[in-house]
Amino acid sequence: MAQTWGNFFFSLLDYKTEKFIIAKNKKVGVLFRLFQLGVLGYLIGWVFIWKKGYQETEEVIQSSVITKLKGVDLTNSSQFGLHIWGAEDYVIPPQGDRVFFIVTNYVVTPNQKLGYCPEGLHFIVVYSGVKTGRCINDTGTCEIHAWCPVEYGKTPSKPLLAKAENFTIYVKNFIKFPKFAFSKSNVLPTTNNTYLKMCRYDKDHHPYCPIFLVGDVINWTGNSFQDLAIKGGSIAVGIEWNCDLDKDESHCNPEYSFTRLDSSTNSQNTAISGYNFRFARYYNDAAGQSYRNLFKVYGIRFDILVNGKAGKFNIIPTVISIGSGLALMGAGVFVCDMILLYMMSKSSLYRETKFEAVTKERKHVRHHCHHRQDGRHKREEKQETEIQPLTSESCQPNNNPEKQIQPTSSALKTHSSERRPQATVSFRTQHATEKQTISAVSTLKTPRNQ
């Protein structure tokens, strides 16, 4: 049992290598070369050139967005009269966040004050006020306690702030990739103070100008400003940073995209399209009575969305990409082996050539030979008066003629009619080595020490 476990553990130290054969089969050879070319093209073209598999990447981007709008428009409505709209009026909220709203159309109910009045015909109680329980015969509605008069009017068929398409949006974006300690802005560094006052974004002529016209942004989404401004909508402005940090910093530039989010094609005829909400502006008269102007505004909501990815050379992803390519090469070898060994007309011949079985008898002879040699060496180290036994066959040639025995097994036969050859036997003593010629059948005796 101990010997079995010993053999097992020693077998773990054996080195096994593959046996390679060359199969003169053109079909399998062409298939294997095509597979290799395909893997090589995938590795170079897709992994390294297109996907930049040699780079370490980071997709966690730290970003800050600051917006500023400019523009003025004059409106004239039957309920509200003349009114000048500046950025502080039509931008909600006004502090310049990455999400903001521009008023393009509105319905106003001016000079409301708290009191009792009939509810509107087209409004639910929760929108108008609280019912008092009295009915008003003139209108056929209930009396409510609310800001009176209740909201009335309908959405204008044309946007009241039609000139809003000429308003400008200044988008200032700062980004940072913390892994690579790289930061940049979408504003072109320049000492020209008038550049930002005069430029307008253009993908071909001014790609570094961060100032956009509202009308241009709507047109880039495939919509018309005049149609969108009536009931409003939601627009996404995407800023994409794809930076190859193995190149110069000037190659890391933002790419803008513009999309309408609130609906699909022909959405203006559906109930889900558009964007609106209500807000009020309060004031007091000379007597201290509280009043308010109620606005139901329609407009365009802008969402500034920032995404990014940065990459830089690193040896680890490079080795991984190369290793994956070599693994695919091994898959090609496996497939071709399966075809060659099991799907060809001469598969049995290929299998016999590729797989060689080592028989147990052959292994035993080799081990027996080693044991005989080891025994002979041990016997040589015995007492000085011992001699080597005669053997009929030597497993390994002996280079020392003093220790060789000349006769063969046939010469040791006592009843042979042939001449009995003489054998030379060497004896080792303390003083010298003596040689004696003896008969092959004589009895060997150890000479006494002289």
Coordinates of N, CA, C and O in Angstrom, one line a residue, residues 372 379 389-394 405 407-409:
R372 N 18.6 -4.9 -12.2 CA 19.8 -5.7 -12.3 C 21.1 -4.9 -12.2 O 22.1 -5.3 -11.6
R379 N 26.7 -5.2 -5.3 CA 27.6 -6.3 -5.1 C 29.1 -5.9 -5.2 O 30.0 -6.5 -4.6
P389 N 29.4 -12.2 -10.3 CA 28.8 -13.4 -10.9 C 28.8 -13.3 -12.4 O 28.7 -12.3 -13.0
L390 N 28.9 -14.5 -13.0 CA 28.9 -14.6 -14.4 C 27.4 -14.3 -14.9 O 26.5 -14.9 -14.3
T391 N 27.2 -13.5 -15.9 CA 25.9 -13.2 -16.5 C 25.9 -13.6 -17.9 O 26.9 -13.5 -18.6
S392 N 24.7 -14.0 -18.4 CA 24.6 -14.4 -19.8 C 24.3 -13.2 -20.7 O 24.5 -13.3 -21.9
E393 N 23.9 -12.1 -20.1 CA 23.6 -11.0 -20.9 C 23.7 -9.7 -20.1 O 23.3 -9.7 -18.9
S394 N 24.4 -8.7 -20.6 CA 24.6 -7.5 -19.9 C 23.5 -6.5 -20.3 O 23.3 -6.3 -21.5
I405 N 33.4 -10.2 -18.2 CA 33.5 -11.6 -18.3 C 33.3 -12.0 -19.7 O 32.2 -11.7 -20.3
P407 N 33.2 -15.2 -21.6 CA 32.4 -16.3 -22.2 C 31.0 -16.0 -22.2 O 30.4 -15.3 -21.4
T408 N 30.3 -16.7 -23.1 CA 28.8 -16.6 -23.3 C 28.3 -17.8 -22.6 O 29.0 -18.7 -22.1
S409 N 26.9 -17.8 -22.5 CA 26.2 -18.9 -21.9 C 26.5 -20.3 -22.5 O 26.5 -21.3 -21.9

